[in-house]
Amino acid sequence: TKPITSVAVMQLVEQGKVELDDPVSKHLADLAKPKVFERFDASGELVTRSAEEITIRQLLSHTCGFGYDFFHPTLQRMVRETKKQPRDLPLLHDPGKQWTFGMSTLVLGELVEEVSGRKLDEYLEAEIFKPLDMVDTGFALPKQQRHRLVTMHRRKDGKLGEEPNRTETSITVRGDYGLYSTTRDYGVFLQMLLNRGSLGDARILSRKSVKTMATNQIGDLVVELQAVVDPGFATPFPLGAGRDKFGLGFQITVARDNEHPRSVGSLSWGGICNTHFWVDPERGIAAVLLMQV
């Protein structure tokens, strides 16, 4: 979901409705004057300090300081102590000072809705899915299509077991997760990126925008290995941590070797249940791997 939302934001940039270095509070007022977590005091209360404004570029590059509580023990404790949602808690670090995987694309989904005046699902359908003929991608899974939903698998006591799908499929519309799709549909989205913004008669992004998204946006920072609170939920990730860079919505391969055989400049990202993709402009190849584990 995140790369698709990131493309939607870049469409708004092309239209002149937002700028990458705009403070996000220009469009989402509740994010003005952010606070950064410093410590818990002796009584367990949060100690914070003021931070600089968060920019749209920092949200797209995961350097704004937002995290996920299921990956970050400090944020998990903040949620537990305050009973607040992560969206309403202090940042984990100053904007632009570190790479941290988190819910910044949730905020970008809110930005798309605020600036476009449309619900996120409606915007994505009209501006990305319909032009690319992505007929099986959306936040809602119709009842007549539920038999096509791949079942979830989970490891327990060293054994991989299948879990039955829920009879009722909830609808979650947000910028950072919730989309259903197929290999065919997501392959079309990747092919659009490989073709530098167009596919067939559909022009989704300009070549300039795709190039910007595929360019290092985090300077001397690197993609950092993300620890996990619950090892039964996920293992530390991503592949290439410690050296790779990040663009606007995509991890960027910076070195090629036997362990990381993708071409330098390849774009990639993945999802929590072992969905993964990469786009290799040098070789002219895009790939998507979908699992439910």
Backbone as JSON, one array per atom type, in Angstrom:
{
  "sequence": "TKPITSVAVMQLVEQGKVELDDPVSKHLADLAKPKVFERFDASGELVTRSAEEITIRQLLSHTCGFGYDFFHPTLQRMVRETKKQPRDLPLLHDPGKQWTFGMSTLVLGELVEEVSGRKLDEYLEAEIFKPLDMVDTGFALPKQQRHRLVTMHRRKDGKLGEEPNRTETSITVRGDYGLYSTTRDYGVFLQMLLNRGSLGDARILSRKSVKTMATNQIGDLVVELQAVVDPGFATPFPLGAGRDKFGLGFQITVARDNEHPRSVGSLSWGGICNTHFWVDPERGIAAVLLMQV",
  "N": [[0.82, -1.21, 0.0], [1.96, 1.23, 0.74], [3.9, 2.18, -1.31], [2.09, 2.77, -3.39], [0.46, 4.78, -2.29], [2.48, 6.68, -2.0], [3.07, 7.29, -4.65], [0.66, 8.55, -5.29], [0.91, 10.88, -3.75], [3.05, 12.1, -5.08], [1.8, 12.69, -7.47], [0.18, 14.8, -6.66], [2.17, 16.61, -6.06], [3.18, 17.09, -8.62], [0.99, 18.41, -9.68], [1.15, 20.79, -8.44], [-0.08, 21.18, -6.02], [0.97, 20.49, -3.59], [4.22, 20.81, -2.06], [7.4, 19.18, -1.91], [9.03, 19.99, 0.21], [7.3, 21.29, 1.84], [6.07, 21.99, 5.13], [4.24, 19.46, 6.73], [2.23, 20.28, 8.34], [1.14, 22.45, 7.13], [-0.93, 21.52, 5.68], [-2.12, 19.6, 7.3], [-3.16, 20.49, 10.14], [-3.01, 19.57, 12.79], [-0.55, 18.47, 13.15], [1.28, 20.38, 13.62], [4.01, 21.95, 15.35], [5.56, 19.66, 16.46], [6.5, 17.18, 18.95], [9.35, 15.58, 20.45], [10.3, 12.46, 21.76], [12.14, 12.1, 24.76], [12.73, 10.8, 27.25], [11.54, 8.56, 29.86], [10.48, 9.74, 32.95], [11.23, 9.37, 36.53], [8.78, 8.7, 37.59], [7.53, 7.54, 35.52], [6.43, 9.2, 33.64], [6.16, 10.83, 30.43], [8.89, 12.56, 29.02], [9.46, 15.22, 26.96], [10.6, 17.2, 24.13], [10.62, 20.13, 22.04], [10.39, 19.9, 18.46], [11.63, 20.39, 15.08], [9.55, 21.3, 12.28], [7.78, 18.74, 10.49], [8.44, 17.58, 7.25], [6.97, 16.94, 3.99], [8.68, 15.53, 2.33], [10.26, 14.19, 4.23], [8.37, 12.5, 5.35], [7.83, 10.83, 3.14], [10.28, 9.6, 2.89], [10.72, 8.22, 5.2], [12.03, 9.42, 7.38], [11.04, 11.02, 9.34], [10.52, 10.46, 12.0], [8.34, 9.04, 12.95], [7.1, 5.89, 14.12], [6.28, 2.36, 14.38], [4.37, 0.76, 16.84], [4.54, -1.99, 17.15], [7.04, -2.62, 16.3], [8.84, -1.07, 17.7], [10.11, -0.9, 20.87], [10.17, 1.35, 22.63], [8.14, 3.02, 21.66], [6.02, 1.28, 21.95], [5.87, 1.14, 24.73], [5.2, 3.81, 25.26], [2.61, 3.86, 24.16], [1.36, 2.04, 25.87], [1.63, 3.29, 28.38], [0.34, 5.77, 28.07], [-2.07, 5.27, 26.83], [-2.68, 6.21, 24.35], [-3.0, 6.53, 20.74], [-0.39, 5.63, 18.4], [-0.16, 7.6, 16.41], [-0.7, 9.93, 17.77], [1.34, 10.41, 19.5], [4.62, 11.48, 20.79], [7.42, 12.04, 18.51], [9.92, 9.59, 17.63], [12.47, 10.42, 17.13], [14.31, 13.37, 16.08], [13.01, 15.04, 13.19], [14.39, 14.12, 10.07], [16.83, 13.21, 11.03], [17.35, 10.51, 11.3], [16.75, 7.22, 9.93], [13.75, 5.6, 10.16], [11.49, 3.02, 10.08], [8.05, 3.41, 9.8], [4.78, 4.79, 10.52], [4.54, 6.87, 8.71], [3.45, 6.93, 6.14], [0.8, 6.55, 6.6], [0.05, 9.1, 7.45], [0.57, 10.41, 5.06], [-1.48, 9.4, 3.5], [-3.65, 10.65, 4.72], [-2.98, 13.22, 4.0], [-3.31, 13.14, 1.19], [-6.09, 12.87, 1.08], [-6.94, 15.28, 2.29], [-5.86, 17.29, 0.63], [-6.73, 16.63, -1.97], [-9.43, 16.49, -1.65], [-10.9, 14.2, -1.75], [-11.86, 10.88, -0.7], [-9.39, 8.52, 0.26], [-9.48, 5.91, -0.9], [-11.17, 6.39, -3.06], [-9.7, 8.26, -4.5], [-7.33, 6.79, -5.21], [-8.46, 4.78, -6.77], [-9.52, 6.24, -8.96], [-7.31, 7.67, -9.99], [-5.1, 5.99, -10.22], [-5.6, 3.07, -10.15], [-7.77, 2.61, -12.0], [-6.85, 3.92, -14.46], [-4.63, 2.25, -14.98], [-5.8, -0.15, -15.32], [-6.06, -1.87, -13.13], [-7.77, -4.12, -11.95], [-8.26, -5.75, -9.8], [-7.53, -4.59, -7.39], [-7.82, -2.98, -4.32], [-9.27, -1.57, -1.29], [-11.45, -2.89, -0.32], [-12.8, -6.15, -0.23], [-14.91, -7.75, -2.23], [-17.8, -9.78, -1.43], [-18.29, -11.84, -3.24], [-15.8, -12.37, -4.15], [-14.29, -13.44, -2.17], [-13.55, -16.09, -2.04], [-11.26, -16.21, -3.47], [-9.26, -15.24, -1.93], [-6.08, -15.65, -0.63], [-5.13, -17.97, 1.87], [-3.93, -17.39, 5.23], [-0.77, -18.25, 6.64], [1.07, -19.48, 9.46], [3.9, -19.79, 11.57], [4.33, -22.05, 14.22], [5.71, -23.47, 17.04], [7.73, -24.46, 15.43], [6.42, -25.47, 13.23], [4.64, -25.01, 10.19], [1.52, -23.73, 9.82], [-1.82, -23.62, 8.44], [-4.24, -21.04, 8.48], [-7.71, -20.5, 8.76], [-9.56, -18.3, 6.6], [-11.21, -15.32, 7.63], [-14.75, -15.09, 7.87], [-15.99, -12.67, 7.63], [-14.71, -9.91, 6.1], [-12.88, -7.23, 7.04], [-12.81, -3.7, 6.29], [-10.21, -1.59, 5.82], [-9.17, 1.56, 5.35], [-6.44, 3.27, 4.71], [-3.32, 5.04, 4.35], [-1.02, 3.5, 4.69], [-1.42, 0.73, 4.9], [-3.58, -2.05, 3.98], [-4.55, -2.57, 1.4], [-5.83, -4.92, -0.94], [-4.58, -7.08, -3.48], [-3.35, -8.53, -6.58], [-0.87, -10.66, -8.14], [-0.8, -10.07, -10.84], [-2.0, -7.49, -11.03], [-0.34, -5.93, -9.31], [2.02, -6.28, -10.6], [1.53, -4.8, -12.9], [1.48, -2.2, -11.86], [4.18, -2.01, -11.07], [5.39, -2.27, -13.55], [4.63, 0.12, -14.72], [6.23, 1.87, -13.2], [8.74, 0.94, -14.0], [8.64, 1.69, -16.64], [8.98, 4.33, -16.34], [6.84, 5.92, -15.42], [4.62, 5.64, -17.12], [2.2, 3.58, -18.85], [1.09, 1.87, -21.54], [-1.52, 3.81, -22.79], [-1.75, 5.3, -20.57], [-0.57, 7.82, -18.47], [0.85, 8.06, -15.48], [2.71, 9.24, -13.77], [5.2, 11.8, -14.22], [8.32, 11.42, -16.02], [10.33, 12.73, -14.68], [9.38, 12.81, -12.02], [9.37, 10.07, -11.33], [12.1, 9.58, -11.47], [12.98, 11.23, -9.39], [11.79, 9.96, -7.19], [13.29, 7.66, -7.2], [15.77, 8.4, -6.41], [18.36, 8.9, -4.0], [17.19, 10.19, -1.01], [17.91, 10.61, 1.55], [20.4, 11.45, 2.2], [23.42, 11.21, 3.96], [22.49, 9.34, 5.71], [21.46, 5.92, 6.4], [19.41, 3.09, 5.51], [18.18, 1.55, 8.31], [18.53, -1.42, 10.32], [15.59, -2.83, 11.52], [14.45, -3.56, 14.64], [12.36, -6.01, 16.29], [9.52, -6.24, 18.34], [7.96, -8.51, 18.96], [9.07, -11.59, 18.3], [7.69, -13.68, 17.16], [6.05, -12.5, 15.38], [7.47, -11.11, 13.42], [10.72, -11.01, 11.88], [13.88, -9.25, 12.33], [14.38, -6.6, 9.98], [15.04, -4.44, 7.08], [16.23, -6.46, 4.28], [19.43, -5.53, 3.22], [19.78, -3.54, 5.02], [21.71, -1.12, 6.81], [23.31, -0.22, 4.81], [21.91, 0.42, 2.45], [20.03, 3.0, 0.72], [17.25, 5.37, 0.81], [14.57, 6.42, -1.18], [11.82, 8.24, -2.33], [9.44, 6.68, -1.05], [10.56, 4.23, -1.68], [13.05, 1.71, -1.07], [16.51, 1.82, -1.9], [18.89, 0.05, -3.68], [22.34, 0.02, -3.06], [24.72, -1.33, -3.44], [26.06, -4.16, -5.11], [26.35, -7.63, -4.65], [27.14, -11.09, -3.91], [25.34, -11.71, -1.89], [23.45, -9.75, -2.14], [22.18, -9.56, -4.97], [20.9, -7.77, -6.7], [20.76, -5.14, -9.15], [22.59, -2.1, -8.76], [20.8, 0.72, -7.75], [18.3, -0.38, -7.92], [14.86, -0.5, -6.97], [12.87, -1.2, -4.08], [10.53, -2.76, -1.81], [8.61, -4.2, 0.93], [6.0, -6.19, 2.51], [4.37, -6.99, 5.67], [3.51, -9.68, 5.73], [5.24, -11.13, 4.17], [5.1, -10.22, 1.51], [6.71, -8.9, -1.34], [8.61, -6.77, -3.49], [10.59, -5.75, -6.35], [12.13, -3.31, -8.48], [14.11, -3.1, -11.22], [15.8, -0.94, -12.91], [18.14, -1.0, -14.48], [18.4, -3.57, -15.63], [15.94, -3.76, -16.74], [13.83, -5.08, -15.5], [11.08, -6.0, -13.48], [9.76, -7.34, -10.47], [7.43, -9.22, -8.52], [6.68, -10.75, -5.47], [4.45, -12.67, -3.73], [3.25, -13.67, -0.64], [1.48, -15.22, 2.13], [2.39, -15.27, 4.96]],
  "CA": [[0.0, 0.0, 0.0], [2.78, 2.43, 0.89], [4.39, 2.75, -2.57], [0.98, 3.32, -4.17], [0.14, 6.08, -1.67], [3.59, 7.59, -2.3], [2.85, 7.74, -6.03], [-0.45, 9.51, -5.24], [1.45, 12.16, -3.24], [3.84, 12.71, -6.15], [0.86, 13.28, -8.42], [-0.21, 16.1, -6.11], [3.34, 17.49, -6.23], [3.19, 17.5, -10.04], [-0.13, 19.33, -9.91], [1.43, 22.04, -7.73], [-0.94, 21.32, -4.85], [1.87, 20.4, -2.44], [5.64, 20.78, -2.39], [8.08, 18.18, -1.09], [9.59, 20.56, 1.43], [6.25, 21.88, 2.68], [5.76, 21.33, 6.4], [2.96, 18.77, 6.56], [1.23, 21.02, 9.11], [0.49, 23.4, 6.22], [-2.13, 20.85, 5.19], [-2.7, 18.86, 8.42], [-2.8, 21.43, 11.21], [-2.76, 18.94, 14.08], [0.84, 18.02, 13.21], [2.16, 21.53, 13.87], [4.78, 21.97, 16.6], [5.73, 18.29, 16.96], [7.35, 16.91, 20.1], [10.23, 14.41, 20.35], [10.5, 11.72, 23.02], [13.49, 12.11, 25.34], [12.88, 9.72, 28.25], [10.52, 8.45, 30.89], [11.05, 10.16, 34.23], [11.18, 8.37, 37.6], [7.39, 8.3, 37.83], [7.0, 6.93, 34.3], [5.85, 10.21, 32.76], [6.93, 11.16, 29.24], [9.62, 13.82, 28.93], [9.61, 15.53, 25.54], [11.08, 18.53, 23.77], [10.1, 20.58, 20.74], [11.13, 19.49, 17.26], [11.34, 21.15, 13.86], [8.39, 20.83, 11.54], [7.94, 17.56, 9.62], [8.16, 17.89, 5.84], [6.41, 15.86, 3.18], [9.83, 14.72, 1.89], [10.65, 13.32, 5.34], [7.34, 11.46, 5.45], [8.03, 9.9, 2.03], [11.57, 8.9, 3.03], [10.74, 7.57, 6.53], [13.01, 10.05, 8.27], [10.32, 12.03, 10.12], [10.48, 10.11, 13.42], [7.22, 8.16, 13.26], [7.4, 4.47, 14.12], [5.16, 1.45, 14.65], [4.58, 0.25, 18.19], [4.88, -3.41, 17.14], [8.46, -2.76, 15.98], [9.7, -0.23, 18.53], [9.76, -1.05, 22.29], [9.91, 2.63, 23.27], [6.81, 3.46, 21.25], [5.07, 0.37, 22.57], [5.7, 1.57, 26.12], [4.44, 5.06, 25.24], [1.2, 3.52, 23.95], [0.88, 1.38, 27.08], [1.58, 4.23, 29.51], [-0.55, 6.91, 27.82], [-3.33, 4.8, 26.24], [-2.92, 6.96, 23.11], [-2.58, 5.9, 19.49], [0.94, 6.09, 17.98], [-0.3, 8.83, 15.62], [-0.84, 11.08, 18.66], [2.44, 10.4, 20.46], [5.84, 12.17, 20.32], [8.29, 11.37, 17.55], [11.02, 8.82, 18.21], [13.71, 11.2, 16.95], [14.11, 14.61, 15.33], [12.82, 14.85, 11.76], [15.55, 14.22, 9.2], [18.08, 12.81, 11.7], [17.5, 9.06, 11.35], [15.77, 6.48, 9.15], [12.95, 4.71, 11.0], [10.29, 2.55, 9.42], [6.9, 3.7, 10.62], [3.45, 5.09, 9.97], [4.52, 8.15, 7.99], [2.58, 6.86, 4.96], [-0.56, 6.79, 7.1], [-0.13, 10.55, 7.39], [0.5, 10.8, 3.65], [-2.84, 9.09, 3.05], [-4.48, 11.75, 5.21], [-2.62, 14.37, 3.17], [-3.98, 12.97, -0.1], [-7.52, 13.16, 1.26], [-7.13, 16.69, 2.61], [-5.5, 18.15, -0.5], [-7.53, 16.3, -3.15], [-10.85, 16.6, -1.35], [-11.53, 12.9, -2.0], [-11.44, 9.79, 0.15], [-8.2, 7.89, -0.3], [-9.83, 4.8, -1.81], [-11.73, 6.96, -4.29], [-8.6, 8.88, -5.25], [-6.48, 5.77, -5.8], [-9.22, 4.1, -7.83], [-9.68, 7.11, -10.13], [-6.06, 8.22, -10.52], [-4.06, 4.97, -10.41], [-6.08, 1.74, -10.49], [-8.56, 2.59, -13.23], [-6.01, 4.16, -15.63], [-3.73, 1.12, -15.22], [-6.62, -1.36, -15.43], [-5.8, -2.73, -11.97], [-9.18, -4.44, -11.65], [-8.36, -6.55, -8.57], [-6.82, -3.89, -6.33], [-8.67, -2.07, -3.57], [-9.34, -1.79, 0.15], [-12.59, -3.75, -0.02], [-12.85, -7.43, -0.94], [-16.33, -8.09, -2.37], [-18.16, -11.1, -0.93], [-18.19, -12.83, -4.3], [-14.39, -12.59, -4.46], [-13.56, -13.9, -0.99], [-13.01, -17.43, -2.26], [-9.96, -16.04, -4.13], [-8.29, -14.73, -0.96], [-5.11, -16.65, -0.18], [-5.17, -18.16, 3.32], [-2.75, -17.01, 6.0], [-0.01, -19.31, 7.29], [1.83, -18.98, 10.59], [4.75, -20.81, 12.19], [4.16, -22.24, 15.66], [6.47, -24.65, 17.48], [8.53, -24.96, 14.32], [5.59, -26.01, 12.17], [3.88, -24.03, 9.42], [0.11, -24.12, 9.78], [-2.75, -22.77, 7.7], [-5.32, -20.48, 9.26], [-8.88, -20.22, 7.91], [-9.9, -16.9, 6.41], [-12.4, -14.85, 8.33], [-15.93, -15.03, 7.01], [-16.24, -11.26, 7.39], [-13.45, -9.23, 5.81], [-13.0, -5.82, 7.41], [-12.28, -2.73, 5.34], [-9.34, -0.6, 6.43], [-8.7, 2.51, 4.33], [-5.4, 4.16, 5.21], [-2.25, 5.13, 3.37], [0.13, 2.63, 4.93], [-1.73, -0.67, 4.65], [-4.99, -2.37, 3.81], [-4.93, -2.91, 0.03], [-5.78, -6.25, -1.53], [-4.18, -7.04, -4.88], [-2.9, -9.78, -7.18], [0.43, -10.53, -8.81], [-1.0, -9.41, -12.14], [-2.24, -6.07, -10.83], [0.82, -5.24, -8.76], [3.0, -6.28, -11.68], [1.21, -3.67, -13.77], [1.96, -1.01, -11.16], [5.64, -2.01, -11.16], [5.77, -2.02, -14.93], [4.5, 1.56, -14.89], [7.44, 2.49, -12.65], [9.84, 0.54, -14.87], [8.48, 2.5, -17.85], [9.18, 5.73, -15.92], [5.63, 6.69, -15.17], [3.52, 5.42, -18.05], [1.94, 2.23, -19.33], [0.09, 2.01, -22.6], [-1.95, 5.19, -22.98], [-1.88, 5.94, -19.25], [0.59, 8.49, -17.89], [0.55, 8.18, -14.07], [3.69, 10.19, -13.27], [6.2, 12.25, -15.18], [9.62, 10.75, -15.91], [11.08, 13.45, -13.65], [8.91, 12.39, -10.71], [9.86, 8.72, -11.07], [13.54, 9.71, -11.2], [13.11, 11.8, -8.04], [11.44, 8.91, -6.23], [14.33, 6.63, -7.25], [17.03, 9.04, -6.04], [18.6, 8.97, -2.56], [16.6, 11.36, -0.37], [18.25, 10.63, 2.99], [21.76, 11.94, 2.38], [24.4, 10.28, 4.54], [21.8, 8.32, 6.51], [21.24, 4.65, 5.73], [18.29, 2.29, 5.99], [18.66, 0.86, 9.5], [17.85, -2.66, 10.69], [14.49, -2.58, 12.43], [14.22, -4.63, 15.61], [10.96, -6.41, 16.38], [9.12, -6.51, 19.72], [7.46, -9.88, 19.04], [9.76, -12.39, 17.27], [6.74, -14.54, 16.48], [5.33, -11.69, 14.4], [8.38, -10.78, 12.32], [12.15, -10.99, 12.19], [14.46, -7.95, 11.97], [14.35, -6.32, 8.54], [14.93, -5.13, 5.8], [17.43, -6.87, 3.57], [20.16, -4.35, 2.76], [19.92, -2.56, 6.11], [23.08, -0.79, 7.15], [24.02, 0.41, 3.7], [21.02, 0.92, 1.42], [19.43, 4.33, 0.86], [15.81, 5.42, 0.61], [14.09, 7.53, -2.01], [10.48, 8.69, -1.91], [8.57, 5.52, -1.1], [11.26, 3.02, -2.07], [14.43, 1.44, -0.68], [17.37, 1.85, -3.08], [20.09, -0.78, -3.57], [23.54, 0.83, -3.31], [25.86, -2.18, -3.76], [25.67, -5.47, -5.6], [27.28, -8.7, -4.37], [26.48, -12.39, -3.93], [24.22, -11.69, -0.95], [22.46, -8.79, -2.66], [22.52, -9.57, -6.4], [20.18, -6.81, -7.54], [21.55, -4.05, -9.71], [22.62, -0.84, -8.04], [19.71, 1.59, -8.2], [17.01, -1.07, -7.88], [13.89, -0.04, -5.97], [12.18, -2.33, -3.48], [9.93, -2.72, -0.47], [7.85, -5.4, 1.21], [4.92, -6.11, 3.48], [4.59, -7.78, 6.87], [3.23, -11.1, 5.52], [6.19, -11.62, 3.16], [4.98, -9.69, 0.16], [7.94, -8.19, -1.67], [8.8, -6.45, -4.91], [11.69, -4.87, -6.72], [12.15, -2.75, -9.83], [15.51, -3.0, -11.61], [15.85, -0.18, -14.17], [19.31, -1.34, -15.29], [18.13, -4.78, -16.41], [14.61, -3.7, -17.32], [13.03, -6.14, -14.9], [10.37, -5.77, -12.22], [9.26, -8.61, -9.94], [6.62, -9.17, -7.3], [6.57, -12.03, -4.79], [3.37, -12.52, -2.77], [2.96, -14.78, 0.27], [0.67, -14.87, 3.3], [3.04, -15.99, 6.06]],
  "C": [[0.86, 1.27, 0.0], [3.31, 3.0, -0.43], [3.29, 3.38, -3.43], [0.55, 4.68, -3.62], [1.23, 7.1, -1.99], [3.47, 8.13, -3.72], [1.72, 8.77, -6.07], [0.03, 10.87, -4.76], [2.26, 12.85, -4.34], [2.96, 13.27, -7.26], [0.42, 14.66, -7.95], [0.94, 17.1, -6.21], [3.38, 17.99, -7.67], [2.11, 18.53, -10.35], [0.07, 20.67, -9.21], [0.59, 22.24, -6.49], [-0.16, 21.18, -3.54], [3.3, 20.47, -2.95], [6.35, 19.84, -1.42], [8.6, 18.74, 0.22], [8.59, 21.42, 2.2], [6.26, 21.22, 4.04], [4.38, 20.68, 6.26], [1.86, 19.5, 7.32], [0.55, 22.11, 8.28], [-0.84, 22.84, 5.73], [-2.85, 20.07, 6.28], [-2.31, 19.59, 9.7], [-2.46, 20.76, 12.53], [-1.32, 18.45, 14.24], [1.81, 19.2, 13.38], [2.83, 21.38, 15.24], [4.93, 20.57, 17.2], [6.66, 18.23, 18.16], [8.17, 15.64, 19.84], [10.37, 13.77, 21.72], [11.95, 11.84, 23.48], [13.69, 10.97, 26.32], [11.59, 9.61, 29.06], [11.16, 8.89, 32.2], [10.82, 9.08, 35.29], [9.77, 7.86, 37.88], [6.74, 7.67, 36.59], [6.36, 7.9, 33.34], [6.78, 10.48, 31.57], [7.63, 12.51, 29.4], [9.9, 14.07, 27.46], [10.25, 16.9, 25.36], [10.53, 18.88, 22.39], [11.0, 20.13, 19.6], [10.81, 20.43, 16.12], [10.14, 20.53, 13.16], [8.74, 19.64, 10.65], [7.6, 17.96, 8.2], [7.59, 16.67, 5.12], [7.54, 14.96, 2.67], [10.26, 13.74, 2.99], [9.63, 12.2, 5.56], [7.55, 10.4, 4.36], [9.3, 9.07, 2.19], [11.74, 8.22, 4.38], [11.84, 8.12, 7.43], [12.35, 11.06, 9.22], [10.28, 11.71, 11.62], [9.28, 9.29, 13.85], [7.69, 6.71, 13.25], [6.13, 3.66, 14.15], [5.41, 0.84, 16.02], [4.91, -1.24, 18.2], [6.31, -3.68, 16.7], [9.36, -2.06, 16.98], [9.27, -0.3, 20.0], [9.42, 0.28, 22.98], [8.51, 3.14, 22.92], [5.74, 2.57, 21.85], [4.81, 0.76, 24.02], [4.93, 2.88, 26.18], [2.96, 4.8, 25.07], [0.61, 2.93, 25.23], [0.68, 2.37, 28.23], [0.52, 5.31, 29.32], [-1.93, 6.52, 27.33], [-3.68, 5.57, 24.97], [-2.5, 6.14, 21.9], [-1.21, 6.44, 19.09], [0.9, 7.4, 17.18], [-0.29, 10.07, 16.5], [0.28, 11.19, 19.68], [3.66, 11.14, 19.92], [6.62, 11.34, 19.32], [9.39, 10.62, 18.28], [12.35, 9.53, 18.1], [13.38, 12.46, 16.15], [13.92, 14.31, 13.85], [14.12, 15.05, 10.98], [16.84, 13.71, 9.79], [18.33, 11.31, 11.7], [16.47, 8.44, 10.43], [15.07, 5.49, 10.06], [11.69, 4.31, 10.25], [9.09, 2.77, 10.33], [5.69, 4.13, 9.82], [3.4, 6.41, 9.22], [3.59, 8.1, 6.78], [1.11, 6.88, 5.34], [-0.88, 8.27, 7.01], [-0.22, 11.02, 5.95], [-0.86, 10.47, 3.05], [-3.82, 10.17, 3.49], [-4.23, 13.01, 4.37], [-3.32, 14.31, 1.82], [-5.45, 13.33, 0.02], [-7.76, 14.66, 1.46], [-6.91, 17.57, 1.37], [-6.38, 17.89, -1.72], [-9.02, 16.5, -2.92], [-11.62, 15.31, -1.6], [-11.06, 11.89, -0.96], [-10.28, 9.06, -0.53], [-8.54, 6.77, -1.27], [-10.39, 5.31, -3.12], [-10.63, 7.57, -5.15], [-7.76, 7.82, -5.95], [-7.17, 5.05, -6.95], [-9.25, 4.94, -9.11], [-8.35, 7.46, -10.79], [-4.97, 7.18, -10.79], [-4.64, 3.64, -10.9], [-6.84, 1.7, -11.81], [-7.71, 2.89, -14.46], [-5.09, 2.99, -15.98], [-4.48, -0.2, -15.37], [-6.27, -2.37, -14.34], [-7.16, -3.11, -11.37], [-9.34, -5.19, -10.33], [-7.62, -5.9, -7.4], [-7.77, -2.91, -5.65], [-8.67, -2.43, -2.1], [-10.48, -2.74, 0.54], [-12.5, -5.03, -0.85], [-14.31, -7.86, -1.04], [-16.6, -9.54, -1.96], [-17.96, -12.17, -2.0], [-16.75, -13.14, -4.69], [-13.62, -13.22, -3.3], [-12.97, -15.29, -1.15], [-11.63, -17.37, -2.92], [-8.88, -15.58, -3.15], [-7.38, -15.85, -0.46], [-5.14, -16.75, 1.34], [-3.85, -17.77, 3.97], [-2.1, -18.26, 6.6], [0.85, -18.7, 8.39], [2.66, -20.12, 11.18], [4.52, -20.84, 13.7], [4.83, -23.55, 16.04], [7.22, -25.3, 16.32], [7.74, -25.52, 13.16], [4.79, -24.9, 11.5], [2.45, -24.51, 9.29], [-0.74, -23.12, 9.04], [-3.87, -22.31, 8.61], [-6.5, -20.18, 8.35], [-9.11, -18.72, 7.78], [-11.15, -16.54, 7.19], [-13.58, -14.79, 7.36], [-16.3, -13.58, 6.7], [-14.89, -10.56, 7.21], [-13.6, -7.74, 6.07], [-12.36, -4.93, 6.34], [-11.48, -1.69, 6.11], [-8.8, 0.29, 5.33], [-7.71, 3.46, 4.98], [-4.19, 4.05, 4.29], [-1.13, 4.14, 3.52], [-0.17, 1.15, 4.85], [-3.22, -0.86, 4.42], [-5.4, -2.79, 2.41], [-4.84, -4.42, -0.24], [-5.31, -6.1, -2.98], [-3.79, -8.43, -5.35], [-1.54, -9.56, -7.82], [0.28, -9.79, -10.14], [-1.14, -7.91, -11.96], [-1.0, -5.35, -10.32], [1.96, -5.23, -9.77], [2.79, -5.13, -12.65], [1.71, -2.37, -13.14], [3.48, -0.9, -11.26], [6.12, -1.73, -12.58], [5.64, -0.54, -15.28], [5.74, 2.29, -14.37], [8.65, 2.19, -13.53], [9.83, 1.35, -16.16], [8.55, 3.99, -17.55], [7.9, 6.55, -15.97], [4.45, 6.44, -16.09], [3.38, 3.94, -18.38], [0.81, 2.3, -20.33], [-0.24, 3.48, -22.82], [-2.01, 5.97, -21.67], [-0.56, 6.54, -18.79], [0.23, 8.78, -16.42], [1.43, 9.24, -13.41], [4.59, 10.65, -14.4], [7.49, 11.46, -14.98], [10.46, 11.41, -14.8], [10.68, 13.0, -12.26], [9.41, 11.0, -10.36], [11.35, 8.76, -10.75], [13.79, 10.25, -9.79], [12.83, 10.75, -6.98], [12.54, 7.86, -6.12], [15.71, 7.17, -6.89], [17.15, 9.11, -4.53], [18.07, 10.29, -1.99], [17.0, 11.49, 1.1], [19.71, 11.0, 3.23], [22.71, 10.89, 2.89], [23.77, 9.22, 5.43], [21.71, 7.02, 5.7], [19.97, 4.01, 6.27], [18.8, 1.43, 7.15], [17.85, -0.41, 9.78], [16.81, -2.36, 11.75], [14.29, -3.79, 13.34], [12.72, -4.9, 15.69], [10.64, -6.77, 17.83], [8.73, -7.97, 19.9], [8.12, -10.72, 17.95], [8.85, -13.38, 16.57], [5.96, -13.83, 15.39], [6.19, -11.39, 13.19], [9.81, -10.9, 12.81], [12.71, -9.62, 11.81], [14.58, -7.78, 10.45], [14.82, -4.89, 8.31], [16.28, -5.65, 5.3], [18.13, -5.61, 3.03], [20.31, -3.28, 3.8], [21.4, -2.35, 6.43], [23.86, -0.16, 6.03], [23.1, 1.01, 2.64], [20.49, 2.31, 1.76], [17.92, 4.23, 0.67], [15.47, 6.63, -0.23], [12.79, 8.06, -1.46], [9.53, 7.52, -2.09], [9.26, 4.21, -1.38], [12.65, 2.93, -1.45], [15.26, 1.33, -1.96], [18.63, 1.03, -2.83], [21.32, 0.04, -3.92], [24.75, 0.0, -3.67], [25.37, -3.55, -4.15], [26.75, -6.48, -5.26], [26.5, -10.01, -4.34], [25.27, -12.43, -3.01], [23.09, -10.81, -1.44], [22.69, -8.63, -4.17], [21.74, -8.59, -7.28], [21.11, -5.72, -8.03], [21.5, -2.84, -8.79], [21.53, 0.07, -8.62], [18.35, 0.92, -8.23], [16.16, -0.54, -6.73], [13.17, -1.24, -5.38], [11.45, -1.91, -2.22], [9.1, -3.97, -0.3], [6.77, -5.14, 2.23], [5.11, -7.14, 4.58], [4.37, -9.27, 6.65], [4.05, -11.69, 4.38], [5.76, -11.34, 1.72], [6.24, -8.87, -0.12], [7.99, -7.89, -3.17], [10.12, -5.75, -5.11], [11.56, -4.47, -8.18], [13.61, -2.48, -10.17], [15.61, -2.27, -12.94], [17.01, -0.58, -15.07], [19.05, -2.54, -16.19], [16.76, -4.76, -17.08], [13.68, -4.76, -16.8], [12.33, -5.62, -13.65], [9.8, -7.11, -11.79], [8.43, -8.38, -8.7], [6.48, -10.59, -6.77], [5.52, -11.87, -3.68], [3.19, -13.81, -1.97], [2.06, -14.28, 1.38], [1.22, -15.68, 4.47], [3.43, -14.98, 7.14]]
}
